[in-house]
PDB file of C-alpha atoms and ligand atoms in Angstrom:
ATOM      1  CA  MET M  25     -45.249  43.806 177.741  1.00  0.00           C
ATOM      2  CA  PRO M  26     -43.515  41.505 175.261  1.00  0.00           C
ATOM      3  CA  VAL M  27     -43.820  37.889 176.195  1.00  0.00           C
ATOM      4  CA  GLY M  28     -40.578  36.091 175.349  1.00  0.00           C
ATOM      5  CA  ARG M  29     -40.380  32.651 173.840  1.00  0.00           C
ATOM      6  CA  VAL M  30     -39.635  29.854 176.237  1.00  0.00           C
ATOM      7  CA  ARG M  31     -36.606  27.967 175.009  1.00  0.00           C
ATOM      8  CA  LYS M  32     -36.132  25.504 177.817  1.00  0.00           C
ATOM      9  CA  ARG M  33     -37.269  22.031 177.078  1.00  0.00           C
ATOM     10  CA  VAL M  34     -39.655  20.420 179.504  1.00  0.00           C
ATOM     11  CA  PRO M  35     -38.610  16.951 180.661  1.00  0.00           C
ATOM     12  CA  ALA M  36     -40.917  14.161 179.550  1.00  0.00           C
ATOM     13  CA  ALA M  37     -41.441  13.031 183.134  1.00  0.00           C
ATOM     14  CA  PHE M  38     -42.951  16.353 184.062  1.00  0.00           C
ATOM     15  CA  GLY M  39     -46.698  16.144 184.591  1.00  0.00           C
ATOM     16  CA  PRO M  40     -48.956  19.168 184.473  1.00  0.00           C
ATOM     17  CA  ALA M  41     -50.252  18.947 188.032  1.00  0.00           C
ATOM     18  CA  LYS M  42     -47.312  17.342 189.807  1.00  0.00           C
ATOM     19  CA  PHE M  43     -43.823  18.493 190.572  1.00  0.00           C
ATOM     20  CA  SER M  44     -40.919  16.251 189.867  1.00  0.00           C
ATOM     21  CA  SER M  45     -37.275  16.626 190.701  1.00  0.00           C
ATOM     22  CA  VAL M  46     -36.408  18.752 187.701  1.00  0.00           C
ATOM     23  CA  ASN M  47     -32.664  18.989 187.408  1.00  0.00           C
ATOM     24  CA  LEU M  48     -31.896  22.460 186.135  1.00  0.00           C
ATOM     25  CA  ALA M  49     -28.431  21.296 185.102  1.00  0.00           C
ATOM     26  CA  ASP M  50     -30.179  19.236 182.404  1.00  0.00           C
ATOM     27  CA  TYR M  51     -31.385  22.321 180.618  1.00  0.00           C
ATOM     28  CA  ALA M  52     -29.695  23.965 177.700  1.00  0.00           C
ATOM     29  CA  HIS M  53     -27.726  26.934 178.946  1.00  0.00           C
ATOM     30  CA  ASN M  54     -28.962  29.401 176.364  1.00  0.00           C
ATOM     31  CA  SER M  55     -32.224  29.513 178.239  1.00  0.00           C
ATOM     32  CA  ARG M  56     -33.354  32.614 180.054  1.00  0.00           C
ATOM     33  CA  VAL M  57     -34.476  33.913 183.346  1.00  0.00           C
ATOM     34  CA  LYS M  58     -38.174  34.687 183.154  1.00  0.00           C
ATOM     35  CA  ILE M  59     -39.215  38.003 184.663  1.00  0.00           C
ATOM     36  CA  ILE M  60     -42.831  38.471 185.584  1.00  0.00           C
ATOM     37  CA  THR M  61     -44.067  42.020 185.860  1.00  0.00           C
ATOM     38  CA  ASP M  62     -46.967  44.372 185.223  1.00  0.00           C
ATOM     39  CA  GLU M  63     -46.173  48.059 184.997  1.00  0.00           C
ATOM     40  CA  ARG M  64     -49.322  48.938 186.877  1.00  0.00           C
ATOM     41  CA  CYS M  65     -47.425  47.863 190.002  1.00  0.00           C
ATOM     42  CA  THR M  66     -45.576  51.170 189.734  1.00  0.00           C
ATOM     43  CA  GLY M  67     -48.850  53.080 189.617  1.00  0.00           C
ATOM     44  CA  TYR M  68     -49.277  53.943 193.269  1.00  0.00           C
ATOM     45  CA  GLU M  69     -47.162  55.883 195.735  1.00  0.00           C
ATOM     46  CA  SER M  70     -47.288  58.316 198.590  1.00  0.00           C
ATOM     47  CA  ARG M  71     -44.852  61.120 199.274  1.00  0.00           C
ATOM     48  CA  ALA M  72     -44.682  60.239 202.931  1.00  0.00           C
ATOM     49  CA  HIS M  73     -43.825  56.607 202.252  1.00  0.00           C
ATOM     50  CA  PRO M  74     -40.383  55.124 201.444  1.00  0.00           C
ATOM     51  CA  GLU M  75     -41.802  52.775 198.795  1.00  0.00           C
ATOM     52  CA  ARG M  76     -40.836  54.372 195.479  1.00  0.00           C
ATOM     53  CA  PRO M  77     -42.148  52.968 192.194  1.00  0.00           C
ATOM     54  CA  ALA M  78     -39.269  54.644 190.367  1.00  0.00           C
ATOM     55  CA  ARG M  79     -36.945  51.941 191.718  1.00  0.00           C
ATOM     56  CA  ILE M  80     -39.059  49.282 190.026  1.00  0.00           C
ATOM     57  CA  ALA M  81     -39.445  51.276 186.811  1.00  0.00           C
ATOM     58  CA  LYS M  82     -35.655  51.772 186.703  1.00  0.00           C
ATOM     59  CA  SER M  83     -35.047  48.089 187.420  1.00  0.00           C
ATOM     60  CA  LEU M  84     -37.295  47.149 184.481  1.00  0.00           C
ATOM     61  CA  GLU M  85     -35.547  49.689 182.276  1.00  0.00           C
ATOM     62  CA  LYS M  86     -32.130  48.304 183.180  1.00  0.00           C
ATOM     63  CA  LEU M  87     -33.199  44.727 182.601  1.00  0.00           C
ATOM     64  CA  ARG M  88     -34.650  45.633 179.207  1.00  0.00           C
ATOM     65  CA  ALA M  89     -31.533  47.532 178.170  1.00  0.00           C
ATOM     66  CA  GLN M  90     -28.877  45.073 179.342  1.00  0.00           C
ATOM     67  CA  LYS M  91     -27.350  42.597 176.892  1.00  0.00           C
ATOM     68  CA  GLU M  92     -25.448  40.259 179.205  1.00  0.00           C
ATOM     69  CA  LEU M  93     -28.317  38.165 180.525  1.00  0.00           C
ATOM     70  CA  PRO M  94     -31.046  36.927 178.162  1.00  0.00           C
ATOM     71  CA  VAL M  95     -34.380  37.341 179.882  1.00  0.00           C
ATOM     72  CA  SER M  96     -37.914  36.576 178.819  1.00  0.00           C
ATOM     73  CA  TRP M  97     -40.938  38.444 180.060  1.00  0.00           C
ATOM     74  CA  ALA M  98     -44.365  37.400 181.250  1.00  0.00           C
ATOM     75  CA  GLU M  99     -47.316  38.935 183.022  1.00  0.00           C
ATOM     76  CA  PRO M 100     -48.886  37.875 186.319  1.00  0.00           C
ATOM     77  CA  LEU M 101     -51.467  35.105 186.225  1.00  0.00           C
ATOM     78  CA  PRO M 102     -55.025  35.951 187.254  1.00  0.00           C
ATOM     79  CA  VAL M 103     -55.702  34.842 190.796  1.00  0.00           C
ATOM     80  CA  GLU M 104     -58.916  33.471 192.247  1.00  0.00           C
ATOM     81  CA  ASP M 105     -60.002  34.347 195.789  1.00  0.00           C
ATOM     82  CA  GLU M 106     -60.056  30.647 196.544  1.00  0.00           C
ATOM     83  CA  ILE M 107     -56.271  30.563 196.118  1.00  0.00           C
ATOM     84  CA  ILE M 108     -55.711  33.676 198.251  1.00  0.00           C
ATOM     85  CA  LEU M 109     -57.973  32.285 200.964  1.00  0.00           C
ATOM     86  CA  ARG M 110     -55.571  29.396 201.544  1.00  0.00           C
ATOM     87  CA  ALA M 111     -53.340  31.939 203.272  1.00  0.00           C
ATOM     88  CA  HIS M 112     -55.664  34.768 204.322  1.00  0.00           C
ATOM     89  CA  SER M 113     -58.990  35.200 206.094  1.00  0.00           C
ATOM     90  CA  GLN M 114     -62.125  36.305 204.294  1.00  0.00           C
ATOM     91  CA  ALA M 115     -62.244  39.252 206.720  1.00  0.00           C
ATOM     92  CA  HIS M 116     -58.777  40.365 205.629  1.00  0.00           C
ATOM     93  CA  LEU M 117     -59.762  40.277 201.965  1.00  0.00           C
ATOM     94  CA  ALA M 118     -62.890  42.317 202.747  1.00  0.00           C
ATOM     95  CA  ARG M 119     -60.833  44.809 204.794  1.00  0.00           C
ATOM     96  CA  LEU M 120     -58.440  45.255 201.893  1.00  0.00           C
ATOM     97  CA  ALA M 121     -61.251  46.749 199.844  1.00  0.00           C
ATOM     98  CA  GLN M 122     -61.926  49.484 202.444  1.00  0.00           C
ATOM     99  CA  PRO M 123     -60.253  52.862 201.790  1.00  0.00           C
ATOM    100  CA  GLU M 124     -58.770  53.196 205.295  1.00  0.00           C
ATOM    101  CA  ASP M 125     -55.081  53.083 206.225  1.00  0.00           C
ATOM    102  CA  PHE M 126     -53.924  49.914 207.953  1.00  0.00           C
ATOM    103  CA  ASP M 127     -51.126  51.724 209.785  1.00  0.00           C
ATOM    104  CA  GLY M 128     -48.478  54.350 209.105  1.00  0.00           C
ATOM    105  CA  ASP M 129     -46.324  51.875 207.170  1.00  0.00           C
ATOM    106  CA  THR M 130     -49.197  50.360 205.261  1.00  0.00           C
ATOM    107  CA  PRO M 131     -51.508  52.995 203.805  1.00  0.00           C
ATOM    108  CA  ALA M 132     -54.714  52.257 201.935  1.00  0.00           C
ATOM    109  CA  TYR M 133     -53.785  53.372 198.420  1.00  0.00           C
ATOM    110  CA  PRO M 134     -56.539  53.564 195.798  1.00  0.00           C
ATOM    111  CA  ASN M 135     -56.908  50.133 194.168  1.00  0.00           C
ATOM    112  CA  ILE M 136     -54.420  48.557 196.563  1.00  0.00           C
ATOM    113  CA  ALA M 137     -56.458  45.342 196.622  1.00  0.00           C
ATOM    114  CA  GLU M 138     -56.003  45.037 192.840  1.00  0.00           C
ATOM    115  CA  HIS M 139     -52.288  45.849 193.030  1.00  0.00           C
ATOM    116  CA  ALA M 140     -51.858  43.282 195.799  1.00  0.00           C
ATOM    117  CA  ARG M 141     -53.756  40.637 193.808  1.00  0.00           C
ATOM    118  CA  ARG M 142     -51.607  41.284 190.753  1.00  0.00           C
ATOM    119  CA  SER M 143     -48.540  40.874 192.947  1.00  0.00           C
ATOM    120  CA  VAL M 144     -49.863  37.492 194.094  1.00  0.00           C
ATOM    121  CA  GLY M 145     -50.470  36.681 190.418  1.00  0.00           C
ATOM    122  CA  GLY M 146     -46.800  37.489 189.775  1.00  0.00           C
ATOM    123  CA  ALA M 147     -45.695  34.955 192.383  1.00  0.00           C
ATOM    124  CA  LEU M 148     -48.059  32.355 190.896  1.00  0.00           C
ATOM    125  CA  ALA M 149     -46.681  32.974 187.403  1.00  0.00           C
ATOM    126  CA  ALA M 150     -43.154  32.612 188.771  1.00  0.00           C
ATOM    127  CA  LEU M 151     -44.160  29.339 190.402  1.00  0.00           C
ATOM    128  CA  GLU M 152     -45.598  28.100 187.104  1.00  0.00           C
ATOM    129  CA  ALA M 153     -42.358  28.967 185.328  1.00  0.00           C
ATOM    130  CA  ALA M 154     -40.376  27.088 187.998  1.00  0.00           C
ATOM    131  CA  ARG M 155     -42.603  24.066 187.435  1.00  0.00           C
ATOM    132  CA  LYS M 156     -41.372  24.119 183.839  1.00  0.00           C
ATOM    133  CA  GLY M 157     -37.744  24.332 184.910  1.00  0.00           C
ATOM    134  CA  GLU M 158     -37.248  28.035 184.283  1.00  0.00           C
ATOM    135  CA  SER M 159     -35.658  30.362 186.821  1.00  0.00           C
ATOM    136  CA  ALA M 160     -38.341  32.924 187.456  1.00  0.00           C
ATOM    137  CA  PHE M 161     -38.439  36.272 189.191  1.00  0.00           C
ATOM    138  CA  SER M 162     -41.591  38.213 189.996  1.00  0.00           C
ATOM    139  CA  LEU M 163     -40.682  41.884 189.893  1.00  0.00           C
ATOM    140  CA  MET M 164     -43.826  43.355 191.380  1.00  0.00           C
ATOM    141  CA  ARG M 165     -45.061  45.624 194.117  1.00  0.00           C
ATOM    142  CA  PRO M 166     -46.393  45.582 196.756  1.00  0.00           C
ATOM    143  CA  PRO M 167     -44.086  43.171 198.569  1.00  0.00           C
ATOM    144  CA  GLY M 168     -45.714  40.558 200.781  1.00  0.00           C
ATOM    145  CA  HIS M 169     -43.681  38.825 203.440  1.00  0.00           C
ATOM    146  CA  HIS M 170     -44.972  40.813 206.426  1.00  0.00           C
ATOM    147  CA  ALA M 171     -48.657  40.275 205.628  1.00  0.00           C
ATOM    148  CA  THR M 172     -50.229  37.776 208.009  1.00  0.00           C
ATOM    149  CA  ARG M 173     -53.455  35.861 207.672  1.00  0.00           C
ATOM    150  CA  ASP M 174     -55.539  38.694 209.121  1.00  0.00           C
ATOM    151  CA  GLN M 175     -53.352  41.738 208.755  1.00  0.00           C
ATOM    152  CA  ALA M 176     -51.649  43.968 206.233  1.00  0.00           C
ATOM    153  CA  MET M 177     -48.405  45.349 207.658  1.00  0.00           C
ATOM    154  CA  GLY M 178     -45.036  46.818 206.751  1.00  0.00           C
ATOM    155  CA  PHE M 179     -45.802  47.779 203.099  1.00  0.00           C
ATOM    156  CA  CYS M 180     -47.345  44.299 202.614  1.00  0.00           C
ATOM    157  CA  TYR M 181     -51.021  43.585 201.937  1.00  0.00           C
ATOM    158  CA  LEU M 182     -51.175  39.966 200.838  1.00  0.00           C
ATOM    159  CA  ASN M 183     -48.390  37.455 201.312  1.00  0.00           C
ATOM    160  CA  SER M 184     -47.541  36.482 197.730  1.00  0.00           C
ATOM    161  CA  ILE M 185     -44.858  33.924 198.509  1.00  0.00           C
ATOM    162  CA  ALA M 186     -46.894  32.081 201.146  1.00  0.00           C
ATOM    163  CA  ILE M 187     -49.841  31.877 198.738  1.00  0.00           C
ATOM    164  CA  ALA M 188     -47.565  30.507 196.008  1.00  0.00           C
ATOM    165  CA  VAL M 189     -46.074  27.949 198.408  1.00  0.00           C
ATOM    166  CA  LEU M 190     -49.524  26.741 199.445  1.00  0.00           C
ATOM    167  CA  GLN M 191     -50.473  26.567 195.765  1.00  0.00           C
ATOM    168  CA  ALA M 192     -47.348  24.493 195.054  1.00  0.00           C
ATOM    169  CA  LEU M 193     -48.148  22.103 197.893  1.00  0.00           C
ATOM    170  CA  ASP M 194     -51.722  21.806 196.677  1.00  0.00           C
ATOM    171  CA  GLY M 195     -50.362  21.089 193.191  1.00  0.00           C
ATOM    172  CA  GLY M 196     -48.375  18.129 194.482  1.00  0.00           C
ATOM    173  CA  ALA M 197     -44.947  19.517 195.394  1.00  0.00           C
ATOM    174  CA  PRO M 198     -43.673  17.143 198.080  1.00  0.00           C
ATOM    175  CA  LYS M 199     -41.479  19.638 199.963  1.00  0.00           C
ATOM    176  CA  VAL M 200     -41.103  23.375 199.488  1.00  0.00           C
ATOM    177  CA  ALA M 201     -38.530  25.549 201.241  1.00  0.00           C
ATOM    178  CA  VAL M 202     -38.659  29.332 201.460  1.00  0.00           C
ATOM    179  CA  TYR M 203     -35.361  31.195 201.673  1.00  0.00           C
ATOM    180  CA  ASP M 204     -35.985  34.772 202.785  1.00  0.00           C
ATOM    181  CA  PHE M 205     -32.934  37.012 202.427  1.00  0.00           C
ATOM    182  CA  ASP M 206     -34.785  40.302 202.781  1.00  0.00           C
ATOM    183  CA  VAL M 207     -33.143  42.208 205.664  1.00  0.00           C
ATOM    184  CA  HIS M 208     -36.447  42.294 207.575  1.00  0.00           C
ATOM    185  CA  HIS M 209     -37.907  39.201 209.180  1.00  0.00           C
ATOM    186  CA  GLY M 210     -40.623  37.587 207.046  1.00  0.00           C
ATOM    187  CA  ASN M 211     -42.954  37.349 210.025  1.00  0.00           C
ATOM    188  CA  GLY M 212     -46.095  36.924 207.925  1.00  0.00           C
ATOM    189  CA  THR M 213     -44.626  34.099 205.849  1.00  0.00           C
ATOM    190  CA  GLU M 214     -43.530  32.398 209.042  1.00  0.00           C
ATOM    191  CA  ALA M 215     -46.979  32.791 210.614  1.00  0.00           C
ATOM    192  CA  ILE M 216     -48.758  31.383 207.555  1.00  0.00           C
ATOM    193  CA  LEU M 217     -46.368  28.489 206.922  1.00  0.00           C
ATOM    194  CA  LEU M 218     -45.852  27.526 210.569  1.00  0.00           C
ATOM    195  CA  HIS M 219     -46.993  23.923 211.124  1.00  0.00           C
ATOM    196  CA  GLN M 220     -47.322  23.272 207.371  1.00  0.00           C
ATOM    197  CA  PRO M 221     -45.556  19.915 207.471  1.00  0.00           C
ATOM    198  CA  ARG M 222     -44.281  19.993 203.870  1.00  0.00           C
ATOM    199  CA  ALA M 223     -43.128  23.609 203.945  1.00  0.00           C
ATOM    200  CA  SER M 224     -40.081  25.031 205.676  1.00  0.00           C
ATOM    201  CA  PHE M 225     -38.953  28.605 206.157  1.00  0.00           C
ATOM    202  CA  PHE M 226     -35.378  29.893 206.436  1.00  0.00           C
ATOM    203  CA  SER M 227     -35.002  33.625 207.108  1.00  0.00           C
ATOM    204  CA  VAL M 228     -31.817  35.668 207.421  1.00  0.00           C
ATOM    205  CA  HIS M 229     -32.481  39.183 208.689  1.00  0.00           C
ATOM    206  CA  GLN M 230     -31.236  42.047 210.811  1.00  0.00           C
ATOM    207  CA  HIS M 231     -32.296  41.840 214.438  1.00  0.00           C
ATOM    208  CA  PRO M 232     -33.327  44.022 216.147  1.00  0.00           C
ATOM    209  CA  CYS M 233     -35.127  45.526 213.174  1.00  0.00           C
ATOM    210  CA  TYR M 234     -38.666  45.701 211.814  1.00  0.00           C
ATOM    211  CA  PRO M 235     -40.908  44.040 212.935  1.00  0.00           C
ATOM    212  CA  GLY M 236     -38.950  42.745 215.942  1.00  0.00           C
ATOM    213  CA  THR M 237     -39.731  39.048 215.433  1.00  0.00           C
ATOM    214  CA  GLY M 238     -37.416  36.315 214.163  1.00  0.00           C
ATOM    215  CA  SER M 239     -34.983  36.040 217.068  1.00  0.00           C
ATOM    216  CA  ARG M 240     -35.469  32.281 217.418  1.00  0.00           C
ATOM    217  CA  ASN M 241     -36.751  29.235 215.578  1.00  0.00           C
ATOM    218  CA  VAL M 242     -40.484  28.574 215.719  1.00  0.00           C
ATOM    219  CA  GLY M 243     -42.270  25.229 215.513  1.00  0.00           C
ATOM    220  CA  ASN M 244     -40.305  22.542 213.765  1.00  0.00           C
ATOM    221  CA  ASN M 245     -40.268  24.130 210.307  1.00  0.00           C
ATOM    222  CA  CYS M 246     -39.373  27.816 210.731  1.00  0.00           C
ATOM    223  CA  PHE M 247     -35.700  28.650 211.122  1.00  0.00           C
ATOM    224  CA  ASN M 248     -34.454  32.133 211.846  1.00  0.00           C
ATOM    225  CA  TYR M 249     -30.939  33.503 211.472  1.00  0.00           C
ATOM    226  CA  PRO M 250     -30.838  36.914 213.136  1.00  0.00           C
ATOM    227  CA  VAL M 251     -27.873  39.153 212.337  1.00  0.00           C
ATOM    228  CA  ALA M 252     -26.906  42.181 214.446  1.00  0.00           C
ATOM    229  CA  PRO M 253     -26.920  45.659 212.874  1.00  0.00           C
ATOM    230  CA  HIS M 254     -23.578  46.686 211.313  1.00  0.00           C
ATOM    231  CA  THR M 255     -22.426  43.088 210.942  1.00  0.00           C
ATOM    232  CA  GLY M 256     -19.468  42.817 208.569  1.00  0.00           C
ATOM    233  CA  ARG M 257     -20.030  41.561 205.044  1.00  0.00           C
ATOM    234  CA  LYS M 258     -18.061  38.378 205.477  1.00  0.00           C
ATOM    235  CA  GLU M 259     -19.912  37.427 208.627  1.00  0.00           C
ATOM    236  CA  TYR M 260     -23.315  38.270 207.114  1.00  0.00           C
ATOM    237  CA  ARG M 261     -22.496  36.095 204.128  1.00  0.00           C
ATOM    238  CA  SER M 262     -21.452  33.206 206.351  1.00  0.00           C
ATOM    239  CA  VAL M 263     -24.874  33.370 208.037  1.00  0.00           C
ATOM    240  CA  LEU M 264     -26.555  33.369 204.609  1.00  0.00           C
ATOM    241  CA  ALA M 265     -24.440  30.322 203.687  1.00  0.00           C
ATOM    242  CA  HIS M 266     -25.284  28.547 206.933  1.00  0.00           C
ATOM    243  CA  ALA M 267     -29.016  29.069 206.340  1.00  0.00           C
ATOM    244  CA  LEU M 268     -28.627  27.762 202.781  1.00  0.00           C
ATOM    245  CA  GLU M 269     -26.826  24.662 204.026  1.00  0.00           C
ATOM    246  CA  ASP M 270     -29.714  24.008 206.420  1.00  0.00           C
ATOM    247  CA  LEU M 271     -32.192  24.540 203.580  1.00  0.00           C
ATOM    248  CA  LYS M 272     -30.279  22.100 201.389  1.00  0.00           C
ATOM    249  CA  ALA M 273     -30.261  19.520 204.197  1.00  0.00           C
ATOM    250  CA  SER M 274     -34.075  19.729 204.290  1.00  0.00           C
ATOM    251  CA  LYS M 275     -34.027  18.318 200.721  1.00  0.00           C
ATOM    252  CA  PRO M 276     -36.747  20.495 199.174  1.00  0.00           C
ATOM    253  CA  ASP M 277     -38.202  19.770 195.734  1.00  0.00           C
ATOM    254  CA  LEU M 278     -38.829  23.454 195.134  1.00  0.00           C
ATOM    255  CA  ILE M 279     -37.247  26.637 196.512  1.00  0.00           C
ATOM    256  CA  ALA M 280     -39.215  29.858 196.887  1.00  0.00           C
ATOM    257  CA  LEU M 281     -37.079  32.955 197.391  1.00  0.00           C
ATOM    258  CA  SER M 282     -38.215  36.016 199.279  1.00  0.00           C
ATOM    259  CA  ALA M 283     -35.727  38.226 197.504  1.00  0.00           C
ATOM    260  CA  GLY M 284     -35.101  41.427 199.411  1.00  0.00           C
ATOM    261  CA  PHE M 285     -32.169  43.638 198.526  1.00  0.00           C
ATOM    262  CA  ASP M 286     -32.242  45.770 201.656  1.00  0.00           C
ATOM    263  CA  ALA M 287     -29.281  44.186 203.498  1.00  0.00           C
ATOM    264  CA  TYR M 288     -27.292  46.208 200.947  1.00  0.00           C
ATOM    265  CA  ALA M 289     -24.654  48.506 202.439  1.00  0.00           C
ATOM    266  CA  ARG M 290     -26.313  51.665 201.102  1.00  0.00           C
ATOM    267  CA  ASP M 291     -29.930  50.758 201.760  1.00  0.00           C
ATOM    268  CA  PRO M 292     -31.659  53.538 203.728  1.00  0.00           C
ATOM    269  CA  LEU M 293     -33.847  51.235 205.868  1.00  0.00           C
ATOM    270  CA  ALA M 294     -31.331  48.914 207.539  1.00  0.00           C
ATOM    271  CA  GLN M 295     -27.739  48.938 208.786  1.00  0.00           C
ATOM    272  CA  GLU M 296     -26.134  46.021 206.982  1.00  0.00           C
ATOM    273  CA  THR M 297     -23.181  45.712 204.655  1.00  0.00           C
ATOM    274  CA  LEU M 298     -23.853  43.504 201.621  1.00  0.00           C
ATOM    275  CA  GLU M 299     -22.652  44.516 198.156  1.00  0.00           C
ATOM    276  CA  ALA M 300     -23.901  43.647 194.656  1.00  0.00           C
ATOM    277  CA  GLU M 301     -21.503  40.713 194.402  1.00  0.00           C
ATOM    278  CA  ASP M 302     -23.060  39.168 197.500  1.00  0.00           C
ATOM    279  CA  TYR M 303     -26.407  39.110 195.699  1.00  0.00           C
ATOM    280  CA  TYR M 304     -24.649  37.540 192.734  1.00  0.00           C
ATOM    281  CA  TRP M 305     -23.266  34.930 195.116  1.00  0.00           C
ATOM    282  CA  ILE M 306     -26.726  34.216 196.626  1.00  0.00           C
ATOM    283  CA  GLY M 307     -28.149  33.666 193.131  1.00  0.00           C
ATOM    284  CA  GLN M 308     -25.195  31.546 192.053  1.00  0.00           C
ATOM    285  CA  THR M 309     -25.257  29.384 195.190  1.00  0.00           C
ATOM    286  CA  ILE M 310     -28.967  28.697 194.818  1.00  0.00           C
ATOM    287  CA  GLY M 311     -28.670  28.120 191.066  1.00  0.00           C
ATOM    288  CA  LYS M 312     -26.031  25.454 191.704  1.00  0.00           C
ATOM    289  CA  LEU M 313     -28.400  23.480 193.913  1.00  0.00           C
ATOM    290  CA  ALA M 314     -30.166  22.360 190.716  1.00  0.00           C
ATOM    291  CA  ILE M 315     -33.562  22.504 192.409  1.00  0.00           C
ATOM    292  CA  PRO M 316     -36.472  24.342 190.734  1.00  0.00           C
ATOM    293  CA  VAL M 317     -36.583  27.879 192.065  1.00  0.00           C
ATOM    294  CA  PHE M 318     -38.714  30.975 191.833  1.00  0.00           C
ATOM    295  CA  ALA M 319     -38.192  34.352 193.444  1.00  0.00           C
ATOM    296  CA  VAL M 320     -40.386  37.301 194.339  1.00  0.00           C
ATOM    297  CA  LEU M 321     -39.161  40.798 195.041  1.00  0.00           C
ATOM    298  CA  GLU M 322     -39.738  41.771 198.673  1.00  0.00           C
ATOM    299  CA  GLY M 323     -37.597  44.790 199.482  1.00  0.00           C
ATOM    300  CA  GLY M 324     -34.715  47.006 198.464  1.00  0.00           C
ATOM    301  CA  TYR M 325     -34.943  50.749 198.906  1.00  0.00           C
ATOM    302  CA  SER M 326     -31.676  52.100 197.567  1.00  0.00           C
ATOM    303  CA  ASN M 327     -31.343  53.639 194.123  1.00  0.00           C
ATOM    304  CA  ASP M 328     -28.948  50.803 193.290  1.00  0.00           C
ATOM    305  CA  LEU M 329     -31.790  48.267 193.288  1.00  0.00           C
ATOM    306  CA  PRO M 330     -31.570  47.682 189.485  1.00  0.00           C
ATOM    307  CA  VAL M 331     -27.882  46.698 189.793  1.00  0.00           C
ATOM    308  CA  LEU M 332     -28.571  44.399 192.731  1.00  0.00           C
ATOM    309  CA  ILE M 333     -31.423  42.610 190.954  1.00  0.00           C
ATOM    310  CA  LEU M 334     -29.352  42.104 187.818  1.00  0.00           C
ATOM    311  CA  ALA M 335     -26.419  40.770 189.861  1.00  0.00           C
ATOM    312  CA  PHE M 336     -28.718  38.298 191.602  1.00  0.00           C
ATOM    313  CA  LEU M 337     -30.320  37.114 188.339  1.00  0.00           C
ATOM    314  CA  LYS M 338     -26.962  36.660 186.649  1.00  0.00           C
ATOM    315  CA  GLY M 339     -25.822  34.546 189.587  1.00  0.00           C
ATOM    316  CA  LEU M 340     -29.000  32.485 189.463  1.00  0.00           C
ATOM    317  CA  ASP M 341     -28.502  31.879 185.746  1.00  0.00           C
ATOM    318  CA  GLY M 342     -24.852  30.940 186.233  1.00  0.00           C
ATOM    319  CA  ARG M 343     -23.454  33.815 184.159  1.00  0.00           C
TER     320      ARG M 343
HETATM  321 ZN1   ZN B   4     -37.250  44.360 203.900  1.00  0.00          ZN
END
């Protein structure tokens, strides 16, 4: 995997262990979106399961071939158990090493613990890039936002974004907000970040839908925006905008995106109506906030995933 040169300058006020309010608008515009990936994340699949590595392989291919958006590439960072254990129990980590299915949606693939750890490493690398003022996207499998402290569920084994958020808080980020636009409720992220006073969680998702949670706000830091199946595009987008306004009002120093592309009109797993330009709009709206941001891929099961990811990244980069 070629590792691209980083062209963005790092502001002098930026310290290695602390976050500061990095204004992305200050950066030269010929900078790139950094994509973090490891092709081994496409190395497991099951015929009976809707997760298809070909969608990721094709997304990588499209991103490598396109000329419109300069991107740089990086690999996941190695991850210590100590970091994972901020979000998960020791028993869950031990269970992950056992070759037994968790449930019908979450099979025990060979080496799934390694794949899941690499996926966490992708989120951590994306976080590190965001610390340096780059827009970063971890394009890895498995996804993570359903995994709770003690449980793998819904294609998810470890919760990459929650681990990265806890790492950011530990590294000195004053306030971190998660914006989860995957069409399924990020129940695991909510469960892990609930009552974390410096973290907040904003999730827009179809309800009723998997896993059936997310119909109301929880605690004083988890905000849910359920959308009925078959909601029109315009209305869905207004809910996304409302959630983003609430996120903005929380004045975060860092935004973590659970980027799912399964509210797409032709996604086989949900019944929503978004189009590629809506993902462009999400990226653009968040990019304009001028707050450091990193994203991790959560979902998206249509063959159009490569187009949706590129649209989102172009929006984020302001192109
Ligand atoms: Zn999803």
